[in-house]
PDB file of C-alpha atoms in Angstrom:
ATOM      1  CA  UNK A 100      -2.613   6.065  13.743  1.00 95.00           C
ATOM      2  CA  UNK A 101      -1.852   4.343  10.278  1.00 98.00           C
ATOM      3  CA  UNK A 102      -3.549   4.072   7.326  1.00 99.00           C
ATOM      4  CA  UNK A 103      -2.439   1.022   5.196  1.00 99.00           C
ATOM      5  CA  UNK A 104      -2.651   0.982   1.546  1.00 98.00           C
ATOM      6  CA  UNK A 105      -1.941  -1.791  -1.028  1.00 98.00           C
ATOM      7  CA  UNK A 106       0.210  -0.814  -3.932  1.00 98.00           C
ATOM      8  CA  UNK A 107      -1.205  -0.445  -7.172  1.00 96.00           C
ATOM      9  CA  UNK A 108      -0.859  -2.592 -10.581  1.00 92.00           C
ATOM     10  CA  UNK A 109      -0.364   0.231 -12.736  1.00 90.00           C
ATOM     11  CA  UNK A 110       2.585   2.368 -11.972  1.00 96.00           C
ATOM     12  CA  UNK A 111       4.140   5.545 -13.715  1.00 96.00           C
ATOM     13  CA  UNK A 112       7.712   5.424 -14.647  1.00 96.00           C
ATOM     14  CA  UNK A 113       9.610   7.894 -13.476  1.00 97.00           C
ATOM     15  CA  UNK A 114      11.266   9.347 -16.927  1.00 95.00           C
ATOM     16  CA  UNK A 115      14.232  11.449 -14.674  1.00 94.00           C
ATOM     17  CA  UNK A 116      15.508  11.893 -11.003  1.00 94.00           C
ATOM     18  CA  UNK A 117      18.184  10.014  -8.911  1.00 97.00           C
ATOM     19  CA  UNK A 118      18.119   5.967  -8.463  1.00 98.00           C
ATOM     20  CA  UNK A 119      16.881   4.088  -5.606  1.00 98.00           C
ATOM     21  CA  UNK A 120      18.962   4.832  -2.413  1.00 98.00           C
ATOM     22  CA  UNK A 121      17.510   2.196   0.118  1.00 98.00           C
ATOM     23  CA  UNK A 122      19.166   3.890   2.622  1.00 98.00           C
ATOM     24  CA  UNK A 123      16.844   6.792   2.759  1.00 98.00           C
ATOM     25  CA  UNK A 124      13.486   4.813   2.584  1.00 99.00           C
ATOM     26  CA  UNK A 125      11.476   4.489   6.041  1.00 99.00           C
ATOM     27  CA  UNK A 126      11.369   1.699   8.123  1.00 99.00           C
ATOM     28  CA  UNK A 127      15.523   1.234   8.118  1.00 98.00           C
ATOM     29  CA  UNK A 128      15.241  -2.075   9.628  1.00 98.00           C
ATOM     30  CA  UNK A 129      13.908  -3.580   6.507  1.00 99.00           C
ATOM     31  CA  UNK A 130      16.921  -2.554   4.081  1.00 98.00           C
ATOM     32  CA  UNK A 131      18.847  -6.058   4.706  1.00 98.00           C
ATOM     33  CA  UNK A 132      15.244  -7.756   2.800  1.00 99.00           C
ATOM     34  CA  UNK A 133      14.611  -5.457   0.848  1.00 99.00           C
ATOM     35  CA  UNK A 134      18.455  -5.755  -0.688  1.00 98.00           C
ATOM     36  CA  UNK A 135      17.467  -9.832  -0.813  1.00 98.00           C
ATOM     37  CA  UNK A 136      14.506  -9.058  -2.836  1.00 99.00           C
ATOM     38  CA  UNK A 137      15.281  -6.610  -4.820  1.00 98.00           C
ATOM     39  CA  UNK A 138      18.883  -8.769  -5.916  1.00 98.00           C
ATOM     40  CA  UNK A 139      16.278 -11.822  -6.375  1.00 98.00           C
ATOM     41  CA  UNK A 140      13.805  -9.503  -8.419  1.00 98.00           C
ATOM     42  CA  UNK A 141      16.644  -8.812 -11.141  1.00 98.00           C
ATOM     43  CA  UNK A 142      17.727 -11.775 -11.654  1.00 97.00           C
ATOM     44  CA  UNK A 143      14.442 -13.238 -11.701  1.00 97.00           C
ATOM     45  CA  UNK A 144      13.825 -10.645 -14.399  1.00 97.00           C
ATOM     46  CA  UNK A 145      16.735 -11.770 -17.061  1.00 95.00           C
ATOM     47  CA  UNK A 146      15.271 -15.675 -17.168  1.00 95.00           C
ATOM     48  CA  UNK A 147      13.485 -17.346 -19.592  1.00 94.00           C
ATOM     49  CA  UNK A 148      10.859 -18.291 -17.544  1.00 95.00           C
ATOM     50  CA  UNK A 149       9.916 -14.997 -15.987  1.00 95.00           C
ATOM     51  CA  UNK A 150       7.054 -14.127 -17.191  1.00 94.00           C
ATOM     52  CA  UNK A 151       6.021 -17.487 -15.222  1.00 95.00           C
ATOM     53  CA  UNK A 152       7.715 -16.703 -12.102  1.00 96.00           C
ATOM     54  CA  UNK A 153       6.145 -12.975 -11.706  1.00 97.00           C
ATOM     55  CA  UNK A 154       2.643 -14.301 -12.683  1.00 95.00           C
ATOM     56  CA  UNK A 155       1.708 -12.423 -15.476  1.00 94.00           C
ATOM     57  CA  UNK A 156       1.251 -12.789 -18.851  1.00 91.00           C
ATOM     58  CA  UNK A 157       3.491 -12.920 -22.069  1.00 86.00           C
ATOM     59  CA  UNK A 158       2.162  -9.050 -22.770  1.00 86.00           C
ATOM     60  CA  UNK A 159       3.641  -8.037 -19.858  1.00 90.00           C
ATOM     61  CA  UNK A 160       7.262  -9.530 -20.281  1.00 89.00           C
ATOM     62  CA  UNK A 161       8.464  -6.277 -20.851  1.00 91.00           C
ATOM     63  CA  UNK A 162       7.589  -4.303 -17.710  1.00 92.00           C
ATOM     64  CA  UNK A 163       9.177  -7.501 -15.976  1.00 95.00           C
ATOM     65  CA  UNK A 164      12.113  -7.081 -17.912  1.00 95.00           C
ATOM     66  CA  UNK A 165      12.617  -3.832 -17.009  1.00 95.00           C
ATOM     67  CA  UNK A 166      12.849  -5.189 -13.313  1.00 97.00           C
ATOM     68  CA  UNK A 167      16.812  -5.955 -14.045  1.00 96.00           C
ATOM     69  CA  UNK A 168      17.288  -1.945 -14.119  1.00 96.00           C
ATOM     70  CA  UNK A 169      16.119  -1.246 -10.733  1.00 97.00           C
ATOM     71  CA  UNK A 170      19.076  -0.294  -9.282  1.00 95.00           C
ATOM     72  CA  UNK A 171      19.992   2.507 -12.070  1.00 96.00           C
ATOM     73  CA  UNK A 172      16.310   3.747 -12.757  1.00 97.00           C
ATOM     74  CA  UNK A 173      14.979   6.653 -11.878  1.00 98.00           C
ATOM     75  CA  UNK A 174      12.777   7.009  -8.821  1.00 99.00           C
ATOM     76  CA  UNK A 175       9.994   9.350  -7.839  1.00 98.00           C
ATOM     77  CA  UNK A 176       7.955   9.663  -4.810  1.00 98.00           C
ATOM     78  CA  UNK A 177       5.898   6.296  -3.851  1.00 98.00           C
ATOM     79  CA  UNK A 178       2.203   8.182  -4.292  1.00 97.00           C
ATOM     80  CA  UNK A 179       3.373   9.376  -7.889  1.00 97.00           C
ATOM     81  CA  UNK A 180       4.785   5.711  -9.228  1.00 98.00           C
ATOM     82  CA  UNK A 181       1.314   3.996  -7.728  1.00 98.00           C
ATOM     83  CA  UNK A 182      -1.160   5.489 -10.305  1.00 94.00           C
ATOM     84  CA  UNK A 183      -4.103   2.695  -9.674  1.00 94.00           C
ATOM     85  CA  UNK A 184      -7.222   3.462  -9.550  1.00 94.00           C
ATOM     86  CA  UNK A 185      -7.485   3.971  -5.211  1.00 96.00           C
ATOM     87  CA  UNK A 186      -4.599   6.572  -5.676  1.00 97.00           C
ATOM     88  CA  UNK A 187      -6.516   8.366  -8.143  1.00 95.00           C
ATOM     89  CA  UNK A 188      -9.127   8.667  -5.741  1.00 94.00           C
ATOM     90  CA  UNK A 189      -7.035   9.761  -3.048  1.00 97.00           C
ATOM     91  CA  UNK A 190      -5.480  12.509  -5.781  1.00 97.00           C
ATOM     92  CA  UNK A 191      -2.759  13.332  -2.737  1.00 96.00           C
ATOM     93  CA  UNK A 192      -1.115  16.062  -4.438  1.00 94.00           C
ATOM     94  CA  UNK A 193      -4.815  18.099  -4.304  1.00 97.00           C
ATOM     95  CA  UNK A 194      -4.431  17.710  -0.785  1.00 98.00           C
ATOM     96  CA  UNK A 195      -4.370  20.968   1.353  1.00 98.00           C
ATOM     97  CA  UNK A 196      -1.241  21.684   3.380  1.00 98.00           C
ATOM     98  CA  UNK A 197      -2.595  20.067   6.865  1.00 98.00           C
ATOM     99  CA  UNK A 198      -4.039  17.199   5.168  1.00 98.00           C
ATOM    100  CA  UNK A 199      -0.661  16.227   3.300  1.00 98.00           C
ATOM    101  CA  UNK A 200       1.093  16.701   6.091  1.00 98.00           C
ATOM    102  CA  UNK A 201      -1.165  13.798   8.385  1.00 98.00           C
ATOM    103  CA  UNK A 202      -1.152  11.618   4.833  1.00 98.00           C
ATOM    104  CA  UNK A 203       2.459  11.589   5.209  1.00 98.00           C
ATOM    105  CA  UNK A 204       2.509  10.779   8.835  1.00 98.00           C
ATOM    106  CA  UNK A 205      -0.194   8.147   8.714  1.00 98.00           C
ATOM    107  CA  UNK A 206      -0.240   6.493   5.407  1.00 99.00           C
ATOM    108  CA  UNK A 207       2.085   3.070   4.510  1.00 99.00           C
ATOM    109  CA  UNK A 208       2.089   1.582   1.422  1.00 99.00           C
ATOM    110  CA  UNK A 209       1.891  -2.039   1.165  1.00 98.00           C
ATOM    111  CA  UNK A 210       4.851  -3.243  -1.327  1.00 98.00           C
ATOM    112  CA  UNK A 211       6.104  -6.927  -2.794  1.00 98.00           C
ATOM    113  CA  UNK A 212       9.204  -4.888  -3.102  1.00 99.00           C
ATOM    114  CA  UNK A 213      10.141  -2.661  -0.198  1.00 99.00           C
ATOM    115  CA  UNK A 214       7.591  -4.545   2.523  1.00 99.00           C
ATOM    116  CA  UNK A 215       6.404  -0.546   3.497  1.00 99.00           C
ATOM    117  CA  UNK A 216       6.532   2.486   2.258  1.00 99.00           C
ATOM    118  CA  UNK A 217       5.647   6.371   3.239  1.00 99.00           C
ATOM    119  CA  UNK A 218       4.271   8.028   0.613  1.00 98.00           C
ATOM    120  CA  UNK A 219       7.421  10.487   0.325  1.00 98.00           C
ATOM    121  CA  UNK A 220       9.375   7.525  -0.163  1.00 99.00           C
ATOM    122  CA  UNK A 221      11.290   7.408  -3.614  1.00 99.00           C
ATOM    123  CA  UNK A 222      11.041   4.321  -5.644  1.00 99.00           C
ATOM    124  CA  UNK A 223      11.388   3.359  -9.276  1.00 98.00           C
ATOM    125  CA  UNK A 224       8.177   1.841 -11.044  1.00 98.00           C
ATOM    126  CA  UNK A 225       8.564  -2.522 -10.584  1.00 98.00           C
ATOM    127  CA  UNK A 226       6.952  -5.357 -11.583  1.00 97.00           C
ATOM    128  CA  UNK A 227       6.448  -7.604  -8.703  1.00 98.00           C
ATOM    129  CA  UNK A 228       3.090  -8.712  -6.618  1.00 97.00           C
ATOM    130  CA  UNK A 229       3.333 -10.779  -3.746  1.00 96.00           C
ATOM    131  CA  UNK A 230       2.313 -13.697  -5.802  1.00 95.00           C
ATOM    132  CA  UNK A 231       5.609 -13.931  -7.549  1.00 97.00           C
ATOM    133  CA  UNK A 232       7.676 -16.719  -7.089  1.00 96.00           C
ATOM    134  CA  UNK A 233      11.207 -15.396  -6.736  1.00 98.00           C
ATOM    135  CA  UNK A 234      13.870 -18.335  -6.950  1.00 95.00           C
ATOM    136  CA  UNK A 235      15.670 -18.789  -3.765  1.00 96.00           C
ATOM    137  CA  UNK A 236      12.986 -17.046  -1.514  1.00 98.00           C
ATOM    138  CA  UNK A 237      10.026 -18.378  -0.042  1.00 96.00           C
ATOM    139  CA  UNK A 238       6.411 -16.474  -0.760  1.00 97.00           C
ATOM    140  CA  UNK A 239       6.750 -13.138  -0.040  1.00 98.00           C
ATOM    141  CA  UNK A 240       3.782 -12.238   1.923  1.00 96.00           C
ATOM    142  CA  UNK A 241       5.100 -14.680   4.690  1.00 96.00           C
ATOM    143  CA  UNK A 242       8.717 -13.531   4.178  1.00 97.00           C
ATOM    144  CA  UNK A 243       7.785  -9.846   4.773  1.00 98.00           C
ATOM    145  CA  UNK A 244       5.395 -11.414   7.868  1.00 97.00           C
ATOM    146  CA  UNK A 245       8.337 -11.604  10.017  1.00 95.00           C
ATOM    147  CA  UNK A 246      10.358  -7.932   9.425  1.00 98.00           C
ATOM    148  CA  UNK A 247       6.983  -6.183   8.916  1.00 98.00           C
ATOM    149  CA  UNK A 248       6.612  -7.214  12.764  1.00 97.00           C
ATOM    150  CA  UNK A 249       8.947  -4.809  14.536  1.00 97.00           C
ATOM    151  CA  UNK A 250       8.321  -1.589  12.669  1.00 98.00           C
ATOM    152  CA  UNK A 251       5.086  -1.436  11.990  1.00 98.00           C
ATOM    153  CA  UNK A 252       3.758  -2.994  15.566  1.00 97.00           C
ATOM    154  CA  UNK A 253       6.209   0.082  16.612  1.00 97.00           C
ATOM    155  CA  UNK A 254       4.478   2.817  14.428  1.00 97.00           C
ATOM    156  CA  UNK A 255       0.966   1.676  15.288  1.00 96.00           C
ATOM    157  CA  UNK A 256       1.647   1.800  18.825  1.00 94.00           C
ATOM    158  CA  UNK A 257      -2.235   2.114  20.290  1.00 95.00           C
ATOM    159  CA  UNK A 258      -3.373   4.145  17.716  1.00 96.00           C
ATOM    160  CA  UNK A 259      -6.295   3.388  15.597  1.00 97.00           C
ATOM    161  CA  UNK A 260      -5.038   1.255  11.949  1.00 98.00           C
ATOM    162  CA  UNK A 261      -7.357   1.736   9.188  1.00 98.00           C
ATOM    163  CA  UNK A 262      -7.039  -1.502   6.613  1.00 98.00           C
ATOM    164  CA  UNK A 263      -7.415  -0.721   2.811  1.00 97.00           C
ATOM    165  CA  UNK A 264      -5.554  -3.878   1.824  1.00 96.00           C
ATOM    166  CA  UNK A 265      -7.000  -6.327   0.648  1.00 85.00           C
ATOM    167  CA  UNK A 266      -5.931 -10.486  -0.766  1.00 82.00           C
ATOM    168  CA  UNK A 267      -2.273 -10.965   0.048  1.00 89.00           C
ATOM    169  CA  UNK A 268      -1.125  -7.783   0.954  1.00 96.00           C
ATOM    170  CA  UNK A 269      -3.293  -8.155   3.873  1.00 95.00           C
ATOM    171  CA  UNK A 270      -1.547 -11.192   4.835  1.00 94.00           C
ATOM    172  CA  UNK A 271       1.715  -9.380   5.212  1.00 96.00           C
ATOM    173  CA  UNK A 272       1.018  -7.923   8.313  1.00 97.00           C
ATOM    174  CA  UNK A 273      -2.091  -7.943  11.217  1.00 95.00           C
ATOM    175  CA  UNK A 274      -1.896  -5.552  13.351  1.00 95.00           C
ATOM    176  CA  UNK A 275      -2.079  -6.532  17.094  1.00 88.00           C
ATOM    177  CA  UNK A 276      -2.873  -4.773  20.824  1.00 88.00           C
ATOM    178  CA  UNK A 277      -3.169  -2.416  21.675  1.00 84.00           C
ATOM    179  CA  UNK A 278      -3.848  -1.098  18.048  1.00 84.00           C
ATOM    180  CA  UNK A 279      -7.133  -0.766  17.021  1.00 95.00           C
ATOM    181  CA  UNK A 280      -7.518  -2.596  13.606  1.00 97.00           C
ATOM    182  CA  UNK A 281     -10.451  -1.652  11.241  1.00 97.00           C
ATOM    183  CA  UNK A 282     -10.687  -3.208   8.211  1.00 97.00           C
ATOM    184  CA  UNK A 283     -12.558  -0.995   5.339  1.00 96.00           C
ATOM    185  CA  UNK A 284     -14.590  -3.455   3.427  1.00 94.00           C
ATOM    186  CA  UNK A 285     -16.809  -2.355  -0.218  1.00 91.00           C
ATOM    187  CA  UNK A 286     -19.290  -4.863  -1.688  1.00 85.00           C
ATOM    188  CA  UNK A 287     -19.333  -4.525  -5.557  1.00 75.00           C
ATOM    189  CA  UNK A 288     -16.678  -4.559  -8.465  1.00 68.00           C
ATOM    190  CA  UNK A 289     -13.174  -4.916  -7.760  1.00 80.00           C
ATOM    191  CA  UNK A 290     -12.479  -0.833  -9.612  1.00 80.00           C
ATOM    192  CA  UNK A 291     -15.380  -0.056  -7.413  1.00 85.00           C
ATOM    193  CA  UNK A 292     -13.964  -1.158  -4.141  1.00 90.00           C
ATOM    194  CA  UNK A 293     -10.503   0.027  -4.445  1.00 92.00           C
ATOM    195  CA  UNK A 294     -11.815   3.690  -5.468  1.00 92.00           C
ATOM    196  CA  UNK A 295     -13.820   4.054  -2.140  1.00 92.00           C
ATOM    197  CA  UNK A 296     -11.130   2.338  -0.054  1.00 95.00           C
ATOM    198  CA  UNK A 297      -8.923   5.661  -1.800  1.00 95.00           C
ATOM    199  CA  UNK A 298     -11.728   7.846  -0.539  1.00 94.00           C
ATOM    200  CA  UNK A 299     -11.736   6.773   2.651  1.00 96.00           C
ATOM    201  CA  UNK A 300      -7.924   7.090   2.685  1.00 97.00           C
ATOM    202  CA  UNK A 301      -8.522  10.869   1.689  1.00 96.00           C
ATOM    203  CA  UNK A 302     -11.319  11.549   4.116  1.00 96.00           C
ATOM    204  CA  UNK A 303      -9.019  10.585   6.848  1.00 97.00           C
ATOM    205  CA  UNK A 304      -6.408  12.493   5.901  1.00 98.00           C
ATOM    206  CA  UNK A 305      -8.537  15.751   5.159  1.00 97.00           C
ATOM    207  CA  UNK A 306     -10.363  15.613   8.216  1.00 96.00           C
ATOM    208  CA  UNK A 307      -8.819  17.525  10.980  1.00 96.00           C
ATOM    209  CA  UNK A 308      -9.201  15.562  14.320  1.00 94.00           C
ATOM    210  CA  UNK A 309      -7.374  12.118  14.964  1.00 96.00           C
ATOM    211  CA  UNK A 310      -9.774   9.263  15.088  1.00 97.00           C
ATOM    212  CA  UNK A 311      -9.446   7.430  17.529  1.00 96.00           C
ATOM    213  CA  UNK A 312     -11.988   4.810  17.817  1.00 96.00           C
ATOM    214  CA  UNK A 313     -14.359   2.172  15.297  1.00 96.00           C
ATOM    215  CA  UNK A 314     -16.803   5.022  15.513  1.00 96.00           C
ATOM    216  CA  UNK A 315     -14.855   7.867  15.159  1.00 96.00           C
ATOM    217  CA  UNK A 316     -13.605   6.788  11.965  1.00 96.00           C
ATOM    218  CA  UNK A 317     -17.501   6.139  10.889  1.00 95.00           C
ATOM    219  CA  UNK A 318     -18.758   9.107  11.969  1.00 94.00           C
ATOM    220  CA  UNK A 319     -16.267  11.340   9.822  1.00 94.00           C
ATOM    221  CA  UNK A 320     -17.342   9.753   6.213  1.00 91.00           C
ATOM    222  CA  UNK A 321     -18.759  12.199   4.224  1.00 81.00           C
ATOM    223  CA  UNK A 322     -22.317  12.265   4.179  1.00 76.00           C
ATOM    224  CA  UNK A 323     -24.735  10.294   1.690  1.00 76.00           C
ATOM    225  CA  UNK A 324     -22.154   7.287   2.147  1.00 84.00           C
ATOM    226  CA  UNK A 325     -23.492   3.353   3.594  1.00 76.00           C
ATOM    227  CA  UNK A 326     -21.667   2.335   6.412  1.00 83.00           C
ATOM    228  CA  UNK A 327     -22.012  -0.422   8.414  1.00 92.00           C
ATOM    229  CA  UNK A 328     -19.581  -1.041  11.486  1.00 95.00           C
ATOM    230  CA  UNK A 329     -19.617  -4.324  13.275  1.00 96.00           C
ATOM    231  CA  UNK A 330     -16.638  -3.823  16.030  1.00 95.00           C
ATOM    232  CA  UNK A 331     -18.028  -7.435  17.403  1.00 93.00           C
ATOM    233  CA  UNK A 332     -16.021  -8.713  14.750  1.00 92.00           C
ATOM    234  CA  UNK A 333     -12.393 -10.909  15.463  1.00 89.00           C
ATOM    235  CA  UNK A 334      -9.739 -10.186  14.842  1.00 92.00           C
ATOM    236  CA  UNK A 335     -10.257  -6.352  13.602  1.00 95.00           C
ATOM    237  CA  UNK A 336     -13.624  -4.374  13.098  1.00 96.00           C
ATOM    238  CA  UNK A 337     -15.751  -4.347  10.108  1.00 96.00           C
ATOM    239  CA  UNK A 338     -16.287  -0.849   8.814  1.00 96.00           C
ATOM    240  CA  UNK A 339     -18.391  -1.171   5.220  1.00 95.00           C
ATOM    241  CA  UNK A 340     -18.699   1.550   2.954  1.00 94.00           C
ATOM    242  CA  UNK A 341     -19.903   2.563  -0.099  1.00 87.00           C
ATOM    243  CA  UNK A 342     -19.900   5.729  -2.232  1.00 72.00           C
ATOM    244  CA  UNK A 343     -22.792   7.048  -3.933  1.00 64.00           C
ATOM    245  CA  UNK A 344     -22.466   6.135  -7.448  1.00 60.00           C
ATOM    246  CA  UNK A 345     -20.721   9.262  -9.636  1.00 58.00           C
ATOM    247  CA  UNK A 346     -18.746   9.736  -6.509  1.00 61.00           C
ATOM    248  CA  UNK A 347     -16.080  12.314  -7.183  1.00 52.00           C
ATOM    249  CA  UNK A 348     -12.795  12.675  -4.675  1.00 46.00           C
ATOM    250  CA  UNK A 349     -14.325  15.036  -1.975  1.00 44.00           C
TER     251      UNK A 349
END
């Protein structure tokens, strides 16, 4: 059973705690890539031209700038730094005991960065997307493509993987059989879809059985949502949902 999460834009920076020890992140076999990216990352960060390699906008040159402290910054757990508006939603620190305990079992995070995270994971706050353009590397959803393979094939195993991802995080990894891939779709507004893809995330987590199945995972919404489930689809099931509006986390 996995649950996989995209990272989020905004991020809180950590303002104490130790620096980034790759060694005790999850999913060991990616430390050799991540050490390639993150090395690529920093000195990306120091050029003139960064702000044009990481995509964004001359506003933002100082969050990439920050990028060439990685190593010394201070880190904090992965579902602290994300602070977008899907991790609001799935508010994992109100979480009961049980729930936080399957969250930190079945959630990964999506990252530009790291490839995956856990949510216990410690990381400083970073400036990269998978639409950077890192000199040296080719794009980074298809370099992660290839390492994301092993681990995460391995910690799916047959269980069911819920999909909140969503443009090229996506593209970093597809899950394949015997999992059972869902992908959690919302019509609407970008905010809009990425705060019910965070409630879903939290309704999985809080509810106390394992789905298993398409269904399963439709049946245990919380009532007064839409859903529509099409597992006819190729290559994962559509599950579509959609919160009543003034939806608060449940």
């Amino acid at each position: 059973m996995l649950i996989l999460l995209p990272p989020s834009e905004g991020k809180r920076r950590p303002v104490r705690g130790r620096s980034l020890d790759l060694s005790a992140l999850s999913f060991p076999d990616l430390a050799g890539l991540r050490e390639q990216v993150i090395a690529a990352t920093v000195e990306a960060a120091g050029r003139s031209d960064a702000a044009r390699l990481f995509g964004v906008s001359a506003g933002l040159a100082g969050e990439v700038a920050r990028n060439a402290a990685l190593a010394s910054a201070p880190t904090a757990r992965a579902d602290r730094v994300y602070d977008g508006v899907l991790y609001r939603a799935l508010d994992p620190g109100s979480l009961d005991a049980a729930a936080r305990r399957r969250a930190g079992r079945w959630l990964v995070i999506s990252s530009a960065l790291f490839g995956a995270l856990r949510p216990a994971d410690r990381i400083p706050a970073y400036k990269l997307s998978m639409g950077a353009r890192l000199p040296g590397l080719p794009e980074l959803a298809a370099l992660w493509r290839t390492a994301l393979r092993g681990p995460l094939d391995a910690a799916a195993g047959t269980g069911l993987v819920v999909d909140c991802r969503s443009g090229s995080y996506a593209a970093a990894w597809r899950p394949a059989p015997p999992a059972r891939w869902v992908r959690v779709e919302v019509p609407g507004a970008t905010h809009d879809a990425k705060f019910a893809r965070g409630l879903v995330a939290r309704a999985v987590c809080a509810h106390p059985g394992v789905p298993t199945t398409p269904e399963d995972l439709a049946d245990l919404l919380p009532a007064g949502w839409v859903v529509g489930l099409d597992t006819r689809s190729a290559p994962a099931a559509r599950l579509e949902v959609s919160a009543p509006a003034g939806s608060a986390v449940p």
